[in-house]
Short mmCIF file of C-alpha atoms in Angstrom, two decimals:
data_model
loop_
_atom_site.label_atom_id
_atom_site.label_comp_id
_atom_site.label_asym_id
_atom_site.label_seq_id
_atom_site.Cartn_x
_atom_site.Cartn_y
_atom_site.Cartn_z
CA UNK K 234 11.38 -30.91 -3.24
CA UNK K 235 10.91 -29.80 0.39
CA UNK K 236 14.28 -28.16 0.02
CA UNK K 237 13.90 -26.79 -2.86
CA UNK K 238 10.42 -24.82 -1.05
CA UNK K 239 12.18 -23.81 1.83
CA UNK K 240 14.88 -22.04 -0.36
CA UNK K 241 12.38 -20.40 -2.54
CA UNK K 242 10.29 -19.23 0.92
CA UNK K 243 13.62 -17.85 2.09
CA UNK K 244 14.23 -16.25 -0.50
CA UNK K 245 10.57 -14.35 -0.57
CA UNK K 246 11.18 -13.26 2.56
CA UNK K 247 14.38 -12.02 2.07
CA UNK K 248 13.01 -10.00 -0.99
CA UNK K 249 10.00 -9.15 1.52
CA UNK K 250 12.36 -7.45 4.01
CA UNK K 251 14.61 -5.21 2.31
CA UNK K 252 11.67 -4.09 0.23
CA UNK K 253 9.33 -3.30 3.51
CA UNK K 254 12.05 -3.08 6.83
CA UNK K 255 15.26 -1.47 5.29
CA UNK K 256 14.12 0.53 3.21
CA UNK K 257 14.10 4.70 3.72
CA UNK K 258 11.23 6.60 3.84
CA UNK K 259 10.73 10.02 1.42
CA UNK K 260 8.21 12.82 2.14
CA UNK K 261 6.05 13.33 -0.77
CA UNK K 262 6.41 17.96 -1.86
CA UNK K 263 3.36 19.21 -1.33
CA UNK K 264 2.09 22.49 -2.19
CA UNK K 265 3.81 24.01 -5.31
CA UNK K 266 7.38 25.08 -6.27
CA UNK K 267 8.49 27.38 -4.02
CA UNK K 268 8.15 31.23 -5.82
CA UNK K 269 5.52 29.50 -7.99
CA UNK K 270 2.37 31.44 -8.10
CA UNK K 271 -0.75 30.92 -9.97
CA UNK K 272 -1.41 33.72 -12.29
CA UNK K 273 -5.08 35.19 -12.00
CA UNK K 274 -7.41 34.83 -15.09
CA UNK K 275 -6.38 37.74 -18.02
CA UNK K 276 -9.00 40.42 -17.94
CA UNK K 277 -11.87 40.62 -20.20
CA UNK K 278 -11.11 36.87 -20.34
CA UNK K 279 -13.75 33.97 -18.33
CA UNK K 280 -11.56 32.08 -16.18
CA UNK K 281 -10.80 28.06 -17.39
CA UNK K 282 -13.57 25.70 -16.29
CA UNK K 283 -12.67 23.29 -13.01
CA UNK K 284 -10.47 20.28 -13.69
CA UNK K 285 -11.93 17.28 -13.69
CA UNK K 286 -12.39 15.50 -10.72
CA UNK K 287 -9.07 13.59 -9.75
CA UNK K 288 -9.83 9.65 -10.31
CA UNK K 289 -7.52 7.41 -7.88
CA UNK K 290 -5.01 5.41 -9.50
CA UNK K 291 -5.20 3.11 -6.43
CA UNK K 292 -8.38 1.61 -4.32
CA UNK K 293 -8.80 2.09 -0.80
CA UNK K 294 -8.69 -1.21 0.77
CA UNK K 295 -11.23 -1.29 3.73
CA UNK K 296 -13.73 0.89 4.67
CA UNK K 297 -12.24 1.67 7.71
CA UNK K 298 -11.61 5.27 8.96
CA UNK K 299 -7.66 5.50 9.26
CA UNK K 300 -6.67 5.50 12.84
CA UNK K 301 -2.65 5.67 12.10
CA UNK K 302 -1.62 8.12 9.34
CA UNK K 303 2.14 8.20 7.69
CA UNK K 304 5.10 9.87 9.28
CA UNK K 305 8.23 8.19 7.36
CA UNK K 306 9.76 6.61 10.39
CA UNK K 307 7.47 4.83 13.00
CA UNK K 308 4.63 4.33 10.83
CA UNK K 309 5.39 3.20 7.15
CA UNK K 310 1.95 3.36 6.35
CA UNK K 311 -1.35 3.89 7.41
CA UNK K 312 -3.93 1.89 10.06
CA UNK K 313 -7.31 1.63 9.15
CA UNK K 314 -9.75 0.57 11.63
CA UNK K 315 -12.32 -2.29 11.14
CA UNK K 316 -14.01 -5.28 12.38
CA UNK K 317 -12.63 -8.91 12.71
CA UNK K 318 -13.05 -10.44 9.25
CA UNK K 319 -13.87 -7.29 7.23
CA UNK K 320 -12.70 -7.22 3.81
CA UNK K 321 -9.23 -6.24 2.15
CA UNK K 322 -9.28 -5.60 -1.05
CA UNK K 323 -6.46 -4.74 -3.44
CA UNK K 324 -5.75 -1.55 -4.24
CA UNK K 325 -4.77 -1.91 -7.97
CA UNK K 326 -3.78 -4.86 -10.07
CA UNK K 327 -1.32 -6.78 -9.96
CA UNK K 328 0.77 -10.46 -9.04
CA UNK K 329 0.98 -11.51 -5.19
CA UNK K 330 4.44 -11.53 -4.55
CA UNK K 331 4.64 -12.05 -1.04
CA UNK K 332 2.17 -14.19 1.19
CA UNK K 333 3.30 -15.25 4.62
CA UNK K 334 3.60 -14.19 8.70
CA UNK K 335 7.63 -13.77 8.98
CA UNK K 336 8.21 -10.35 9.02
CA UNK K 337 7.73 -9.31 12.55
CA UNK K 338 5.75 -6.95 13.23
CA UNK K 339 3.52 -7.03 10.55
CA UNK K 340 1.34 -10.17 11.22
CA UNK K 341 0.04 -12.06 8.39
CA UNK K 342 0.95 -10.39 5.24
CA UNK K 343 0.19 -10.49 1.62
CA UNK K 344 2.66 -8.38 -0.99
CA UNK K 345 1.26 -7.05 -4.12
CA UNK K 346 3.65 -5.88 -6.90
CA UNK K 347 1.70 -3.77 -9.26
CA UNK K 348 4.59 -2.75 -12.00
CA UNK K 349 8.26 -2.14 -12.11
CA UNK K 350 7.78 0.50 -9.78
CA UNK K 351 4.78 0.17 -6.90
CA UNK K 352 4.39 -2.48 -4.66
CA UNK K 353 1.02 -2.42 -1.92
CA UNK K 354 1.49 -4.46 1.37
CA UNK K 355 -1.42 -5.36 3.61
CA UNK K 356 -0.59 -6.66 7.22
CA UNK K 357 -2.51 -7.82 10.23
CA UNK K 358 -4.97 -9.95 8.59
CA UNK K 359 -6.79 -12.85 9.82
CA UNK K 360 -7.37 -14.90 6.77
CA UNK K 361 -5.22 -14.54 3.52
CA UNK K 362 -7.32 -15.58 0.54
CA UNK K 363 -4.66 -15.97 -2.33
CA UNK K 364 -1.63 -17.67 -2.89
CA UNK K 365 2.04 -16.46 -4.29
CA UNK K 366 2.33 -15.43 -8.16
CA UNK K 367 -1.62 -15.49 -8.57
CA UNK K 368 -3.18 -12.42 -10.22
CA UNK K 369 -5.29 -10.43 -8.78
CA UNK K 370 -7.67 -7.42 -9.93
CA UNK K 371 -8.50 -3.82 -8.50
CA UNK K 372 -11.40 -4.35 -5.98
CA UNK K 373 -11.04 -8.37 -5.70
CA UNK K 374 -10.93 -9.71 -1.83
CA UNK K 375 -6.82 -10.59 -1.01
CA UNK K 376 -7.78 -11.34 2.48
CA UNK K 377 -9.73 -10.32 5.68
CA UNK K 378 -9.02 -7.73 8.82
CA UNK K 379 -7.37 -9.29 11.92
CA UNK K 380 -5.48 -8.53 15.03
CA UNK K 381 -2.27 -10.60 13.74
CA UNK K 382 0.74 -9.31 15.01
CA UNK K 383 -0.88 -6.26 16.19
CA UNK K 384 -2.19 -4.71 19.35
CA UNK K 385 -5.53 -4.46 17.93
CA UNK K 386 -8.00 -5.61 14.85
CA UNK K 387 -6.68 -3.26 11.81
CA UNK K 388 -5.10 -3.13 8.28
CA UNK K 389 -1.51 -1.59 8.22
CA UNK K 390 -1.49 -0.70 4.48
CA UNK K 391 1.78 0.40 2.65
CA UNK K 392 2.47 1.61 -0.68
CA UNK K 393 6.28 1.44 -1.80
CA UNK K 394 7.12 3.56 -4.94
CA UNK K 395 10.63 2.09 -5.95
CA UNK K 396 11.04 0.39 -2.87
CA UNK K 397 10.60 3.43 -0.78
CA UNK K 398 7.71 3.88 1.51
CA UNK K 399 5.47 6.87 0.70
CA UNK K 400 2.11 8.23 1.83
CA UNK K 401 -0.67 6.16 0.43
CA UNK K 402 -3.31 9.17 1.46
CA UNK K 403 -2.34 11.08 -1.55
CA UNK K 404 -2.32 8.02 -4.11
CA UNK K 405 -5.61 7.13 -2.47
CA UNK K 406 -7.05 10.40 -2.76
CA UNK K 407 -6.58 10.51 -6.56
CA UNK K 408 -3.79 13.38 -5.73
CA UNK K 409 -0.54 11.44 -6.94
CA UNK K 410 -0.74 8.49 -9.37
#
């Protein structure tokens, strides 16, 4: 049985690592097409009302203010600043795939796969609060802010689209879902 374990935590951390260390990194276009314009409202005609406001399709998960923001190569993510033991919530539903401290650099981590093609990682914390292949809900507490692995007390947060890291300001910000 304990072998049996062992292989099964190798293998999760295997998975783990090509999904968050070797993968590439892909800036997110911003802005529109280039030569796309927006055409002004026809004359004699009101303009369209606002959109409505954008709705996130993912949760912010601590309160922090970010200290670290995205750049694709050094920073696969985004640090947000809080206090020892603050909470970490997930930022959308899904399974915990990934719960452990082997990944260097990253501290105490838990792995959330949300769908066939997002995956949310939250590293540094102090106290994990669930355990591999449990479900877990937008807004419910996955674990608490800590200095593991880290220089100081913060969350490193990822989001992976397809296994490639992308800016989780814009999927926070209800810009990309």
């Amino acid at each position: 049985m304990k072998v049996h374990n062992l292989l099964f935590r190798a293998a999760a951390v295997m998975v783990a690592t090509v999904s968050l260390v070797a993968c590439t990194s892909t800036p997110l276009n911003q802005g529109p097409a280039p030569g796309f314009y927006p055409l002004p409202p026809a004359a004699g005609r009101p303009a369209l009302p606002p959109a409505p406001a954008k709705t996130a399709t993912f949760l912010r998960p601590a309160s922090g203010r970010t200290i670290s923001t995205f750049d694709g190569t050094r920073n696969k993510g985004i640090d947000i600043a809080g206090n020892m033991g603050d909470p970490i919530v997930a930022s959308a539903d899904g399974r915990v795939v990934y719960v452990g401290g082997e990944l260097r650099g990253y501290g105490n981590m838990v792995i959330v796969k949300h769908n066939d093609t997002y995956l949310t990682a939250y590293a540094h914390a102090q106290t994990i609060l669930v355990k591999e292949n449990e479900v877990v809900r937008q807004g419910q507490k996955i674990a608490e802010i800590g200095n593991s692995g880290a220089d100081r007390v913060k969350l490193h947060f990822e989001i992976r689209k397809q296994g490639v890291a992308v800016d989780p300001e814009p999927y926070l910000n209800g810009d990309l879902h």
